[in-house]
Short mmCIF file of C-alpha atoms and ligand atoms in Angstrom, two decimals:
data_model
loop_
_atom_site.label_atom_id
_atom_site.label_comp_id
_atom_site.label_asym_id
_atom_site.label_seq_id
_atom_site.Cartn_x
_atom_site.Cartn_y
_atom_site.Cartn_z
CA MET A 1 19.33 45.59 45.09
CA ALA A 2 22.81 46.11 44.14
CA ASP A 3 24.43 49.06 42.14
CA PRO A 4 21.86 50.80 39.71
CA TYR A 5 23.08 50.41 35.99
CA TYR A 6 21.76 52.87 33.09
CA ILE A 7 22.47 51.88 29.48
CA THR A 8 21.06 53.52 26.38
CA THR A 9 21.18 53.11 22.63
CA ALA A 10 21.00 56.12 20.29
CA ILE A 11 17.52 56.98 19.28
CA HIS A 12 16.94 55.93 15.97
CA TYR A 13 15.61 58.17 13.27
CA PRO A 14 12.32 57.03 12.15
CA ASN A 15 12.52 58.24 8.60
CA GLY A 16 12.08 54.70 7.22
CA LYS A 17 11.96 51.13 8.81
CA PRO A 18 14.60 49.99 11.02
CA HIS A 19 17.68 48.30 9.34
CA ILE A 20 20.11 45.93 10.30
CA GLY A 21 22.47 48.49 11.95
CA HIS A 22 19.53 49.33 14.32
CA ALA A 23 18.99 45.86 15.30
CA TYR A 24 22.64 45.22 15.74
CA GLU A 25 23.19 48.31 18.49
CA THR A 26 19.99 47.24 20.10
CA ILE A 27 20.89 43.67 20.46
CA ALA A 28 24.19 44.54 21.99
CA ALA A 29 22.71 47.00 24.37
CA ASP A 30 20.33 44.33 25.40
CA VAL A 31 22.88 41.74 25.93
CA MET A 32 24.72 44.06 28.02
CA ALA A 33 21.57 45.04 29.98
CA ARG A 34 20.64 41.42 30.64
CA PHE A 35 24.49 40.78 31.53
CA GLN A 36 24.12 43.58 34.42
CA ARG A 37 20.71 42.08 35.57
CA ALA A 38 22.11 38.70 35.62
CA LYS A 39 24.93 40.10 37.97
CA GLY A 40 22.32 41.37 40.17
CA ARG A 41 22.40 45.09 39.17
CA GLU A 42 19.26 47.18 39.07
CA VAL A 43 19.18 47.96 35.27
CA ARG A 44 17.41 50.82 33.63
CA PHE A 45 17.77 50.40 29.60
CA GLN A 46 16.38 53.04 27.28
CA THR A 47 16.01 53.13 23.58
CA GLY A 48 13.60 54.99 21.48
CA THR A 49 13.17 57.08 18.42
CA ASP A 50 14.48 60.63 17.17
CA GLU A 51 11.80 62.40 15.57
CA HIS A 52 12.52 65.90 14.98
CA GLY A 53 14.80 67.86 12.55
CA LEU A 54 14.81 68.78 9.02
CA LYS A 55 15.48 65.27 7.71
CA MET A 56 12.06 64.09 9.09
CA ALA A 57 10.29 67.09 8.08
CA GLN A 58 11.47 66.84 4.43
CA LYS A 59 11.00 62.67 4.38
CA ALA A 60 7.44 63.49 5.34
CA ARG A 61 6.93 66.25 2.93
CA ASP A 62 8.20 63.77 0.09
CA LEU A 63 5.65 61.06 1.09
CA GLY A 64 3.02 63.49 1.35
CA VAL A 65 2.21 62.91 4.97
CA THR A 66 2.85 65.24 8.21
CA PRO A 67 5.97 64.57 9.94
CA ARG A 68 3.95 63.46 12.82
CA GLN A 69 2.01 60.68 10.88
CA LEU A 70 5.64 59.63 9.52
CA CYS A 71 6.92 59.29 12.92
CA ASP A 72 4.04 57.70 14.65
CA GLU A 73 4.02 55.01 11.87
CA MET A 74 7.75 54.18 11.82
CA SER A 75 8.29 54.43 15.16
CA GLY A 76 5.81 51.70 15.60
CA TYR A 77 7.91 49.82 13.41
CA PHE A 78 11.04 50.19 15.78
CA ARG A 79 8.87 48.81 18.75
CA ILE A 80 7.64 45.89 16.52
CA LEU A 81 11.19 44.95 15.75
CA PHE A 82 12.69 45.27 19.26
CA ASP A 83 9.74 43.11 20.67
CA ILE A 84 10.67 40.38 18.15
CA LEU A 85 14.09 40.47 18.83
CA ASP A 86 13.59 39.98 22.61
CA ILE A 87 14.91 43.52 23.71
CA SER A 88 14.53 44.08 27.37
CA TYR A 89 14.00 47.66 27.10
CA ASP A 90 12.53 49.43 30.09
CA ASN A 91 11.83 52.63 28.63
CA PHE A 92 11.36 53.60 24.99
CA ILE A 93 11.25 57.14 24.25
CA ARG A 94 9.82 59.14 21.62
CA THR A 95 11.21 62.73 21.09
CA THR A 96 7.97 64.18 20.20
CA GLU A 97 6.42 63.50 23.53
CA ASP A 98 5.50 66.19 25.87
CA ARG A 99 7.64 65.06 28.70
CA HIS A 100 10.60 65.38 26.46
CA HIS A 101 9.81 68.84 24.91
CA ALA A 102 9.97 69.85 28.72
CA ALA A 103 13.39 68.07 29.39
CA SER A 104 14.84 69.81 26.51
CA GLN A 105 13.69 73.16 27.43
CA ALA A 106 14.81 72.77 30.91
CA ILE A 107 18.21 71.79 29.67
CA TRP A 108 18.27 74.75 27.29
CA GLN A 109 17.54 77.12 30.22
CA ALA A 110 20.04 75.74 32.35
CA MET A 111 22.70 76.49 29.65
CA GLU A 112 21.29 79.83 29.23
CA ALA A 113 21.59 80.62 32.92
CA SER A 114 25.50 79.60 32.89
CA GLY A 115 25.88 82.24 30.09
CA ASP A 116 26.46 79.93 27.23
CA LEU A 117 23.88 80.63 24.70
CA TYR A 118 23.84 83.82 22.66
CA LEU A 119 21.85 84.96 19.43
CA ASP A 120 24.03 85.53 16.31
CA ARG A 121 23.85 84.79 12.33
CA TYR A 122 25.03 81.67 10.97
CA GLU A 123 26.62 81.20 7.72
CA GLY A 124 27.92 77.66 6.64
CA TRP A 125 28.29 74.34 4.81
CA TYR A 126 25.27 72.26 6.16
CA SER A 127 24.41 69.02 5.35
CA ILE A 128 20.57 68.10 5.64
CA ARG A 129 21.18 64.31 5.76
CA ASP A 130 23.72 64.59 8.91
CA GLU A 131 21.83 67.77 10.32
CA ALA A 132 25.31 69.17 10.78
CA TYR A 133 27.34 72.09 9.79
CA TYR A 134 31.03 71.41 8.27
CA ASP A 135 34.14 73.53 7.83
CA GLU A 136 35.05 74.24 4.42
CA SER A 137 38.48 72.31 4.95
CA GLU A 138 36.37 69.39 5.89
CA LEU A 139 34.35 69.22 2.45
CA THR A 140 35.50 67.01 -0.75
CA ASP A 141 34.28 67.57 -4.05
CA GLY A 142 31.83 65.04 -5.57
CA GLU A 143 31.76 63.69 -9.04
CA GLY A 144 29.85 66.33 -10.64
CA GLY A 145 31.91 68.85 -8.87
CA GLU A 146 29.32 69.31 -6.03
CA LYS A 147 30.60 69.97 -2.40
CA LEU A 148 30.29 66.69 0.07
CA SER A 149 30.59 66.17 3.71
CA PRO A 150 33.03 64.08 5.34
CA GLN A 151 30.22 61.38 5.34
CA GLY A 152 29.86 61.97 1.58
CA THR A 153 26.47 63.75 1.75
CA PRO A 154 25.65 66.90 -0.14
CA VAL A 155 26.06 70.05 1.57
CA GLU A 156 24.41 73.55 0.99
CA TRP A 157 25.69 77.27 1.72
CA THR A 158 23.10 78.31 4.29
CA VAL A 159 22.54 81.78 6.30
CA GLU A 160 20.28 81.98 9.18
CA GLU A 161 19.72 83.66 12.48
CA SER A 162 20.91 81.23 15.03
CA TRP A 163 21.58 80.65 18.96
CA PHE A 164 24.88 79.59 19.62
CA PHE A 165 26.26 77.61 22.41
CA ARG A 166 29.75 78.40 23.66
CA LEU A 167 31.38 75.08 23.01
CA SER A 168 34.85 76.91 22.61
CA LYS A 169 34.91 77.44 26.43
CA TYR A 170 34.76 73.70 26.92
CA GLN A 171 37.74 72.76 24.93
CA GLU A 172 40.11 72.59 28.23
CA PRO A 173 37.32 70.87 30.28
CA LEU A 174 36.79 68.40 27.80
CA LEU A 175 40.36 67.68 27.25
CA ALA A 176 40.65 67.34 31.16
CA LEU A 177 37.57 64.88 31.12
CA TYR A 178 39.69 62.64 28.52
CA ARG A 179 42.88 62.76 30.30
CA ASP A 180 41.39 61.95 33.47
CA ASN A 181 38.92 59.26 32.47
CA PRO A 182 40.64 57.12 29.78
CA ASP A 183 37.47 55.11 29.55
CA PHE A 184 35.22 57.83 28.76
CA ILE A 185 35.32 57.26 25.18
CA ARG A 186 35.93 53.76 23.85
CA PRO A 187 37.32 51.98 21.94
CA ALA A 188 40.42 53.85 22.37
CA SER A 189 40.94 54.40 18.45
CA ARG A 190 37.81 56.37 18.84
CA ARG A 191 39.16 58.22 21.96
CA ASN A 192 42.15 59.45 20.02
CA GLU A 193 40.18 60.68 17.06
CA VAL A 194 38.03 62.74 19.29
CA GLN A 195 40.80 63.99 21.13
CA ARG A 196 42.61 65.06 18.27
CA PHE A 197 39.42 66.83 16.88
CA VAL A 198 39.00 68.83 20.34
CA GLU A 199 42.85 69.75 20.48
CA GLY A 200 42.37 71.17 17.02
CA GLY A 201 40.10 73.69 18.59
CA LEU A 202 36.35 74.09 18.99
CA ARG A 203 34.07 76.61 17.49
CA ASP A 204 30.83 77.77 18.94
CA LEU A 205 27.87 75.58 17.67
CA SER A 206 24.79 76.69 16.00
CA VAL A 207 21.91 75.24 18.34
CA SER A 208 18.80 76.78 16.87
CA ARG A 209 17.00 77.02 13.39
CA THR A 210 14.28 79.32 12.18
CA SER A 211 14.17 77.47 8.65
CA PHE A 212 11.58 74.79 9.72
CA ASP A 213 9.36 74.39 12.99
CA TRP A 214 9.48 70.50 13.39
CA GLY A 215 11.31 70.49 16.57
CA VAL A 216 11.44 71.72 20.29
CA LYS A 217 10.89 75.30 20.64
CA VAL A 218 13.51 77.62 22.22
CA PRO A 219 12.14 78.99 25.27
CA GLY A 220 11.53 82.64 24.94
CA ALA A 221 12.19 82.72 21.20
CA ASP A 222 9.22 80.86 19.35
CA GLU A 223 10.50 81.57 16.11
CA HIS A 224 13.49 79.17 16.71
CA VAL A 225 13.45 75.51 17.08
CA MET A 226 16.41 73.52 18.66
CA TYR A 227 19.17 72.36 16.67
CA VAL A 228 17.80 68.46 16.63
CA TRP A 229 20.88 67.11 18.32
CA VAL A 230 20.46 69.32 21.33
CA ASP A 231 16.86 67.65 21.77
CA ALA A 232 17.96 64.26 20.77
CA LEU A 233 20.95 64.08 23.34
CA THR A 234 18.57 65.23 26.03
CA ASN A 235 16.39 62.25 25.50
CA TYR A 236 19.04 60.22 28.00
CA LEU A 237 17.73 62.44 30.53
CA THR A 238 14.03 62.71 29.82
CA GLY A 239 13.68 59.19 30.22
CA LEU A 240 14.58 59.52 33.98
CA GLY A 241 12.07 62.22 34.58
CA TYR A 242 14.38 65.43 34.20
CA PRO A 243 13.99 68.32 35.14
CA GLU A 244 12.07 66.76 38.12
CA LYS A 245 14.87 65.31 40.66
CA THR A 246 12.70 61.98 40.46
CA PRO A 247 13.89 58.78 42.36
CA ASP A 248 15.02 57.46 38.86
CA PHE A 249 16.91 60.37 38.14
CA GLU A 250 18.66 60.28 41.52
CA LYS A 251 19.26 56.44 40.90
CA PHE A 252 20.41 56.41 37.72
CA TRP A 253 22.04 59.44 36.52
CA PRO A 254 24.54 59.56 35.13
CA ALA A 255 24.41 57.10 32.56
CA ASP A 256 26.85 54.02 32.86
CA LEU A 257 27.10 53.74 29.05
CA HIS A 258 25.76 55.50 26.04
CA LEU A 259 26.19 52.77 23.27
CA ILE A 260 26.33 54.42 19.96
CA GLY A 261 27.67 53.73 16.53
CA LYS A 262 30.98 55.24 15.29
CA ASP A 263 29.48 57.89 13.21
CA ILE A 264 28.05 59.81 16.23
CA VAL A 265 30.69 59.76 18.67
CA ARG A 266 31.39 63.25 18.23
CA PHE A 267 28.06 64.38 19.22
CA HIS A 268 28.31 62.14 22.39
CA ALA A 269 31.78 62.57 23.51
CA VAL A 270 32.11 66.49 22.57
CA TYR A 271 28.88 68.34 22.52
CA TRP A 272 26.87 66.15 25.21
CA PRO A 273 29.61 66.48 27.76
CA ALA A 274 29.87 70.09 27.03
CA PHE A 275 25.79 70.60 27.46
CA LEU A 276 26.08 68.81 30.67
CA MET A 277 28.71 70.70 32.03
CA SER A 278 27.11 73.96 31.14
CA ALA A 279 23.84 72.86 32.93
CA GLY A 280 25.73 71.44 35.85
CA LEU A 281 24.92 68.10 35.47
CA PRO A 282 26.99 64.91 35.88
CA LEU A 283 28.72 63.26 32.99
CA PRO A 284 28.00 59.86 31.74
CA ARG A 285 30.58 57.23 32.62
CA GLN A 286 31.24 55.94 29.08
CA VAL A 287 30.43 56.39 25.52
CA TYR A 288 31.35 53.47 23.63
CA GLY A 289 31.28 53.94 19.41
CA HIS A 290 30.68 50.27 17.96
CA GLY A 291 31.68 49.64 14.44
CA PHE A 292 29.29 49.29 11.21
CA LEU A 293 27.54 46.38 9.97
CA LEU A 294 28.13 45.84 6.39
CA ASN A 295 26.08 43.29 3.90
CA ARG A 296 28.57 41.15 2.38
CA GLY A 297 31.41 43.61 3.19
CA GLN A 298 29.11 46.51 1.60
CA LYS A 299 27.18 49.26 3.00
CA GLU A 300 23.46 48.68 2.69
CA SER A 301 21.84 51.16 0.54
CA LYS A 302 18.43 51.12 -1.61
CA SER A 303 20.46 51.75 -4.76
CA LEU A 304 22.79 48.54 -4.51
CA GLY A 305 19.36 47.07 -3.55
CA ASN A 306 20.94 45.04 -0.82
CA VAL A 307 18.76 46.50 2.15
CA THR A 308 17.89 43.65 4.35
CA ASP A 309 14.92 43.70 6.82
CA PRO A 310 16.14 42.37 10.28
CA VAL A 311 12.58 41.17 10.64
CA GLU A 312 12.82 38.94 7.97
CA LEU A 313 16.26 37.83 9.07
CA ALA A 314 14.97 36.74 12.57
CA GLU A 315 11.94 34.94 11.06
CA LYS A 316 14.22 33.05 8.74
CA PHE A 317 16.85 32.02 11.02
CA GLY A 318 15.51 32.49 14.55
CA VAL A 319 16.12 35.39 16.86
CA ASP A 320 18.75 33.72 19.02
CA PRO A 321 20.73 32.49 16.06
CA LEU A 322 20.77 35.86 14.56
CA ARG A 323 21.74 37.69 18.28
CA TYR A 324 24.32 35.08 18.73
CA PHE A 325 25.77 35.39 15.28
CA LEU A 326 26.03 39.32 15.49
CA LEU A 327 27.75 39.26 18.84
CA ARG A 328 29.92 36.18 18.22
CA GLU A 329 31.13 36.86 14.55
CA ILE A 330 32.20 40.52 15.09
CA ALA A 331 34.70 42.01 17.22
CA PHE A 332 32.67 44.38 18.97
CA GLY A 333 33.92 47.80 18.23
CA GLN A 334 35.33 47.15 14.61
CA ASP A 335 33.24 47.04 11.38
CA GLY A 336 31.91 43.65 10.70
CA SER A 337 29.91 41.59 7.63
CA TYR A 338 27.22 39.37 7.70
CA SER A 339 25.49 37.03 5.29
CA PRO A 340 22.71 34.43 5.48
CA GLU A 341 25.73 31.91 4.90
CA ALA A 342 27.73 33.11 7.65
CA ILE A 343 24.71 33.17 10.13
CA VAL A 344 23.89 29.69 9.38
CA THR A 345 27.52 28.45 9.48
CA ARG A 346 28.02 29.95 12.80
CA ALA A 347 24.74 28.85 14.33
CA ASN A 348 24.89 25.41 13.39
CA ALA A 349 28.58 24.72 14.51
CA GLU A 350 28.25 26.43 17.76
CA LEU A 351 24.62 26.67 18.98
CA ALA A 352 23.11 23.45 17.20
CA ASN A 353 26.19 21.10 16.96
CA SER A 354 28.15 22.16 20.02
CA PHE A 355 26.10 23.64 22.84
CA GLY A 356 22.66 22.52 21.77
CA ASN A 357 24.04 18.88 21.03
CA LEU A 358 25.55 18.84 24.69
CA ALA A 359 22.61 19.73 26.19
CA GLN A 360 20.25 17.44 24.46
CA ARG A 361 23.02 14.48 24.83
CA THR A 362 23.11 15.38 28.60
CA LEU A 363 19.32 15.34 29.00
CA SER A 364 18.44 12.48 27.01
CA MET A 365 20.85 10.22 28.63
CA ILE A 366 19.61 11.26 32.02
CA PHE A 367 15.82 10.74 30.77
CA LYS A 368 16.72 7.14 28.84
CA ASN A 369 19.61 6.13 31.62
CA VAL A 370 18.63 6.99 35.05
CA ASP A 371 14.84 7.65 34.41
CA GLY A 372 15.35 11.32 34.65
CA VAL A 373 16.29 11.13 38.20
CA LEU A 374 18.91 13.43 39.41
CA SER A 375 20.94 12.33 42.39
CA VAL A 376 24.26 13.33 44.34
CA ALA A 377 27.24 11.23 43.28
CA SER A 378 30.73 11.58 44.28
CA LYS A 379 33.16 13.17 41.80
CA ASP A 380 36.28 11.98 40.66
CA ASP A 381 39.28 14.34 39.17
CA ALA A 382 38.01 14.27 35.72
CA ASP A 383 34.72 15.65 36.99
CA VAL A 384 36.37 18.39 39.12
CA ALA A 385 38.69 19.32 36.27
CA LEU A 386 35.69 19.84 33.88
CA GLU A 387 33.76 21.86 36.53
CA THR A 388 37.08 24.19 36.96
CA SER A 389 37.55 24.73 33.17
CA VAL A 390 33.69 25.52 32.83
CA ALA A 391 34.12 27.99 35.91
CA ASP A 392 37.40 29.62 34.58
CA ALA A 393 35.75 30.14 31.18
CA ILE A 394 32.84 31.54 32.62
CA THR A 395 35.01 34.03 34.57
CA GLU A 396 36.61 34.81 31.40
CA LEU A 397 33.11 35.60 29.87
CA GLN A 398 32.06 37.94 32.56
CA ASP A 399 35.31 39.91 32.46
CA ARG A 400 35.06 40.17 28.43
CA PHE A 401 31.53 41.03 28.76
CA GLU A 402 31.89 43.80 31.17
CA ARG A 403 34.18 45.41 28.87
CA LEU A 404 31.83 44.75 25.79
CA ALA A 405 34.36 42.30 24.20
CA PHE A 406 31.40 40.02 23.42
CA SER A 407 33.07 37.75 20.75
CA GLU A 408 36.01 36.84 23.06
CA GLY A 409 33.60 36.33 25.85
CA LEU A 410 31.98 33.74 23.76
CA GLU A 411 34.95 32.27 22.55
CA ALA A 412 35.85 31.39 26.02
CA TRP A 413 32.45 29.91 26.64
CA MET A 414 32.81 27.58 23.25
CA ARG A 415 36.12 26.47 24.71
CA ALA A 416 34.31 25.34 27.63
CA VAL A 417 31.66 23.62 25.66
CA PHE A 418 33.96 22.00 23.56
CA ALA A 419 35.80 20.47 26.86
CA CYS A 420 32.29 19.25 27.87
CA ASN A 421 31.73 17.37 24.74
CA GLN A 422 35.09 15.94 24.83
CA TYR A 423 34.53 14.80 28.23
CA VAL A 424 31.21 13.07 27.15
CA ASP A 425 33.34 11.33 24.45
CA GLU A 426 36.18 10.26 26.89
CA MET A 427 33.68 9.25 29.86
CA ALA A 428 31.29 7.34 27.34
CA PRO A 429 28.67 7.07 29.83
CA TRP A 430 26.57 4.89 27.58
CA ALA A 431 29.23 2.35 27.81
CA LEU A 432 29.26 2.55 31.76
CA ARG A 433 25.65 1.98 32.20
CA LYS A 434 25.97 -2.02 32.42
CA THR A 435 29.64 -1.93 33.89
CA ASP A 436 29.58 1.00 36.41
CA PRO A 437 26.18 2.62 36.85
CA ASP A 438 27.27 4.71 39.86
CA ARG A 439 30.05 6.14 37.66
CA MET A 440 27.84 6.59 34.84
CA ALA A 441 25.46 8.81 37.30
CA ALA A 442 28.17 11.02 38.45
CA VAL A 443 29.34 11.68 34.78
CA LEU A 444 25.64 12.57 33.93
CA MET A 445 25.09 14.90 36.89
CA THR A 446 28.57 16.70 36.20
CA LEU A 447 27.31 17.31 32.77
CA PHE A 448 23.89 18.44 34.04
CA ARG A 449 25.70 20.96 36.24
CA CYS A 450 27.97 22.03 33.74
CA VAL A 451 25.28 22.60 31.04
CA HIS A 452 23.19 24.71 33.82
CA ASP A 453 26.36 26.90 34.37
CA LEU A 454 26.84 27.38 30.59
CA ALA A 455 23.34 27.85 29.98
CA ILE A 456 22.92 30.66 32.27
CA ALA A 457 26.40 32.29 31.35
CA VAL A 458 25.01 32.68 27.90
CA ARG A 459 21.41 33.44 28.71
CA PRO A 460 22.05 37.33 28.03
CA VAL A 461 22.71 36.54 24.47
CA VAL A 462 20.10 34.01 23.67
CA PRO A 463 17.57 34.29 26.30
CA GLY A 464 14.57 32.86 24.57
CA SER A 465 16.24 29.38 23.89
CA ILE A 466 18.18 29.20 27.20
CA ASP A 467 14.72 29.92 29.13
CA ARG A 468 13.45 27.07 26.85
CA LEU A 469 16.37 24.80 28.24
CA LEU A 470 16.35 25.74 31.88
CA ASP A 471 12.59 24.87 31.97
CA GLN A 472 13.19 21.40 31.09
CA MET A 473 16.09 21.63 33.62
CA GLY A 474 13.53 22.54 36.57
CA ILE A 475 15.24 25.95 37.17
CA GLU A 476 12.97 28.49 38.66
CA ALA A 477 12.44 31.68 36.51
CA ASP A 478 13.81 33.71 39.42
CA ALA A 479 17.05 31.48 39.79
CA ARG A 480 18.71 32.22 36.13
CA GLY A 481 20.83 34.93 37.44
CA TYR A 482 24.87 34.49 37.84
CA GLY A 483 24.30 34.28 41.50
CA ALA A 484 23.57 30.70 40.91
CA LEU A 485 26.93 29.96 39.11
CA GLY A 486 29.44 27.96 40.51
CA SER A 487 27.38 26.67 43.53
CA SER A 488 25.39 23.41 43.68
CA ASP A 489 22.79 24.45 45.96
CA TRP A 490 20.22 24.66 43.36
CA PHE A 491 21.44 21.17 42.36
CA ASP A 492 20.92 19.69 45.89
CA THR A 493 17.26 21.22 45.97
CA LEU A 494 16.44 19.70 42.66
CA VAL A 495 17.57 16.41 44.03
CA ALA A 496 15.85 16.76 47.26
CA ASP A 497 12.50 17.81 45.50
CA GLY A 498 12.83 14.87 43.37
CA PHE A 499 12.82 16.67 40.04
CA ARG A 500 12.95 14.41 37.03
CA VAL A 501 14.03 15.19 33.53
CA ASP A 502 11.53 14.60 31.08
CA LYS A 503 12.07 13.57 27.42
CA PRO A 504 14.13 16.73 26.31
CA VAL A 505 13.16 18.81 23.26
CA GLY A 506 16.30 20.39 21.50
CA VAL A 507 16.35 24.16 21.58
CA PHE A 508 19.04 24.87 18.99
CA PRO A 509 17.70 23.33 15.54
CA ARG A 510 20.00 23.07 12.71
CA LEU A 511 19.19 25.62 10.17
CA GLU A 512 19.16 24.92 6.44
CA MET A 513 21.90 26.56 4.41
CA PRO A 514 20.13 29.18 2.02
CA GLU A 515 19.85 27.95 -1.41
CA GLU A 516 21.05 31.16 -3.43
CA THR A 517 24.54 31.59 -3.69
CA PRO A 518 25.94 34.98 -3.34
CA ALA A 519 26.74 36.90 -6.43
O1 ME8 B 601 22.11 58.59 14.50
N1 ME8 B 601 25.98 49.29 11.35
O2 ME8 B 601 20.18 57.98 14.13
P1 ME8 B 601 20.40 56.78 13.12
C1 ME8 B 601 25.70 49.55 12.74
N2 ME8 B 601 19.14 59.64 15.52
N3 ME8 B 601 25.21 50.66 13.34
C2 ME8 B 601 24.72 51.43 12.56
C3 ME8 B 601 24.39 51.25 11.20
C4 ME8 B 601 25.13 50.41 10.73
N4 ME8 B 601 24.98 50.00 9.30
N5 ME8 B 601 23.74 52.40 10.49
C5 ME8 B 601 23.52 53.17 11.80
C6 ME8 B 601 21.03 58.78 14.58
N6 ME8 B 601 23.83 52.47 12.91
C7 ME8 B 601 20.39 59.68 15.78
C8 ME8 B 601 21.28 59.48 16.95
S1 ME8 B 601 21.23 59.61 19.62
C9 ME8 B 601 21.05 61.02 20.68
C10 ME8 B 601 20.76 60.60 17.89
C11 ME8 B 601 23.59 53.00 14.25
O3 ME8 B 601 18.88 56.25 13.17
C12 ME8 B 601 24.05 54.68 14.30
O4 ME8 B 601 25.49 54.47 14.33
O5 ME8 B 601 20.76 57.20 11.98
C13 ME8 B 601 23.44 54.94 15.56
O6 ME8 B 601 23.98 54.66 16.89
C14 ME8 B 601 22.18 54.43 15.47
O7 ME8 B 601 22.27 53.12 14.49
C15 ME8 B 601 20.84 54.91 15.19
O8 ME8 B 601 21.19 55.76 13.98
#
């Protein structure tokens, strides 16, 4: 099989149930994974939960359960959500697994062997919420005069004995990495931010804690647990069997893409490559920091009472309309907003009324007007022109998806759908039934082929619905990749096999507009 491809999401904190941001990131990664599989690449797609750290320990204490109970329960909700959302992950990792402790200790030892770890005392402003120390200069004052981190979370002055990682030693190598690989951090705005941060100088990083024990033990220093980010980042290696040089590790490391949110780019684009350089391991090819999803323009929070359960959204509007909306509505990389009305408007306009209607019209005209029988007919200029515009749009979709510009790719796809609907109206096949049945058949067959290609192109985004459509079109489950695009071999085979279209069932129903209007 062609070219392996390894994609990861961030691993999610299971200190509560998953929220819409988790759904957004994982859907985007799933679309990318499915897109690469459609292109014939052998894909490894990993997601999971990040279960250690003070934040988890404190949340468990607040709830009166053990950290283990908390993460067992909450990690389960992430899996349930991802199954509902049709996430095609190959590996779901939990950092409390033994294999992950072993991998984290192995990378620690490799960094130690490079002389990059030393024991010292740490004093500084620590945010429990962010699990990070901040510089005095980065802090702001809260309303009550308390100190806040740049993320707006409370910080406390903390003193502890700690192991340190010689991050300062990696300033130049990191700058060289960004210089030599302009696509290492994307989008470019985030690369610039990271580069400025590193140019400003790097201080050694405190990488162990003695104040609590919910974490991976430091090898040879049992009273320390690793700073949660050391263990969290290592998940990307654990999933491939590290430290063993397994066939998966050989095949899939380095990762092609770490897909993460903009708030954790620094960890992935500064600390992670530095750890890997220190451990003598190859570096990932790209870190992409996507934007944040806002609820009607606002961050979701318990105090605003606007936290939405992604499971409810999927149940209410359907998984595929939700997936489509998220990738189509928001320019990937930027922040974006969602609301029930916006989901319904987008899904109805583009999935139900445009593509769904095109597919339904095409199949039902074939069913009614030619008894469902497919046939090979000669094409005229209009047919060739339509097929060319569909092919061009699909090429554009592929180019854009490759760069994670999902919305632009879908926009090109939508233009081709419009062109097909316009072609139906202009050709008016229903009027040709009596006057020129051969021409009518040629029009319907052109449409059948265009619907097929448009369906396969968009399948990574709305896989369940497209599979229900392709089932009705007689397309085998293993013939739904991009290899089938732009050729009519599959069509000739269907004709030769005498495949007949049955009475079609629509796959993109119109959604009802929610009744309550926004406040
Ligand atoms: O950061 N919109 O976990 P996490 C879009 N465990 N994305 C969002 C979002 C929103 N409103 N809110 C969060 C962690 N995210 C660490 C990661 S990786 C080695 C360790 C994204 O559960 C966020 O940016 O807080 C991150 O990529 C992911 O969801 C998990 O966030």
